[in-house]
XYZ file of C-alpha atoms in Angstrom:
146
model
C 0.000 0.000 0.000
C 2.781 2.439 0.870
C 4.425 1.842 -2.516
C 1.122 2.522 -4.264
C 0.605 5.731 -2.287
C 4.199 6.909 -2.754
C 3.841 6.284 -6.493
C 1.338 9.167 -6.547
C 4.074 11.587 -5.361
C 2.346 12.977 -2.264
C 3.789 16.091 -0.673
C 4.123 14.147 2.571
C 3.648 10.500 3.491
C 3.637 9.456 7.154
C 4.034 5.783 8.031
C 3.499 4.452 11.557
C 5.217 1.132 12.131
C 6.117 -0.753 15.320
C 7.476 -4.093 14.097
C 11.300 -4.121 14.163
C 11.562 -6.503 11.175
C 9.312 -4.281 9.070
C 11.273 -1.191 10.115
C 14.550 -2.907 9.159
C 13.114 -3.873 5.762
C 11.860 -0.319 5.232
C 15.341 0.980 5.983
C 16.916 -1.575 3.629
C 14.528 -0.521 0.853
C 15.287 3.173 1.370
C 11.927 4.328 2.729
C 13.602 6.691 5.177
C 15.169 8.605 2.250
C 12.086 8.817 0.006
C 10.824 12.352 -0.649
C 8.271 13.513 1.913
C 8.283 10.253 3.887
C 8.266 10.411 7.677
C 8.495 7.096 9.493
C 7.074 7.108 13.019
C 8.577 4.232 15.015
C 6.092 2.901 17.508
C 2.588 1.599 18.021
C -0.100 3.665 16.346
C -1.908 3.833 19.697
C 0.975 5.946 21.033
C 1.927 7.847 17.873
C -1.598 9.001 16.972
C -1.858 10.974 20.211
C 1.023 13.210 19.098
C -0.021 13.837 15.485
C -0.872 17.490 14.796
C -4.476 18.557 14.271
C -5.703 18.854 10.664
C -2.443 17.423 9.363
C -3.611 14.853 6.774
C -5.414 14.952 3.444
C -5.789 11.183 3.569
C -5.308 8.367 6.069
C -5.071 4.642 5.328
C -5.371 2.256 8.280
C -4.405 -1.403 8.048
C -6.583 -3.231 10.561
C -4.815 -6.575 10.191
C -4.620 -8.197 13.647
C -6.563 -5.347 15.241
C -9.858 -5.647 17.063
C -12.958 -3.615 16.311
C -12.399 -1.709 19.568
C -8.900 -0.802 18.295
C -10.414 0.469 15.073
C -12.969 2.565 16.990
C -10.179 4.119 19.048
C -8.292 4.988 15.852
C -11.391 6.322 14.100
C -12.178 8.610 17.044
C -9.011 10.574 16.154
C -9.946 11.050 12.478
C -11.991 14.250 12.908
C -8.968 15.772 14.658
C -6.145 14.656 12.318
C -7.923 14.889 8.941
C -8.095 18.177 7.083
C -11.541 19.574 6.181
C -12.021 17.500 2.998
C -9.733 14.646 4.078
C -10.342 11.027 3.169
C -10.040 7.848 5.186
C -9.591 4.342 3.879
C -8.899 1.130 5.704
C -8.165 -2.510 5.072
C -10.971 -4.417 6.727
C -9.413 -7.657 7.909
C -12.125 -8.245 10.488
C -13.823 -11.655 10.354
C -11.812 -12.956 7.384
C -13.314 -16.454 7.612
C -17.023 -15.653 7.401
C -18.510 -13.503 4.663
C -21.625 -12.715 6.729
C -19.612 -11.533 9.754
C -17.216 -9.580 7.508
C -20.156 -7.786 5.861
C -21.591 -7.064 9.312
C -18.322 -5.386 10.365
C -18.369 -3.358 7.128
C -21.837 -2.007 7.907
C -20.977 -1.430 11.574
C -17.891 0.589 10.563
C -20.019 2.541 8.102
C -22.474 3.492 10.863
C -19.727 4.342 13.370
C -17.904 6.555 10.850
C -21.159 8.348 10.034
C -21.541 9.181 13.738
C -18.152 10.927 13.446
C -19.387 12.902 10.447
C -17.550 10.753 7.902
C -19.541 9.259 5.036
C -18.297 5.758 4.255
C -18.758 4.156 0.858
C -18.171 0.424 0.654
C -16.830 -0.473 -2.741
C -16.769 -4.117 -3.763
C -13.793 -5.157 -5.846
C -13.248 -8.280 -7.883
C -10.408 -10.405 -6.582
C -9.473 -13.252 -8.861
C -8.571 -16.659 -7.485
C -4.837 -16.515 -6.838
C -4.479 -20.270 -6.579
C -2.862 -22.187 -3.765
C 0.705 -21.418 -4.944
C 0.261 -17.739 -4.017
C -0.152 -18.728 -0.371
C 2.826 -21.091 -0.031
C 4.825 -20.118 3.043
C 2.114 -17.740 4.297
C 1.127 -18.588 7.874
C -2.334 -17.069 7.697
C -4.313 -15.992 4.639
C -6.048 -12.621 4.668
C -9.230 -14.118 3.216
C -10.870 -17.509 3.380
C -14.103 -16.710 1.541
C -15.433 -19.012 -1.165
């Protein structure tokens, strides 16, 4: 996701990352030297408290291995950190093994964001079957829907 976003040449690109292996890989790949990139080392729960008000045009949140309560805590900061016409997007990894429960979390997030004054559109995308070879060596798949 960060490569996709950086490919659009944003004026600034903040990345919050806590995992030491990911940070080491980011350093190896030169992320610390990319134009406009600021890497915040630490858990988002700590870093978000120190982000300046109205400082982002867009925020992407990867919810992988987060709970819905974690996501609510993060979302509560969006009205403060987003600029007036800012946008928010997130990877919804909640309930990856049950399509019904996943859809329920999508609608719940939509309602909770609306309470914060943020309209949430849910856009379905077509994901082709990657085949079993794509998952070799992966401990846990993101999706298990059929």
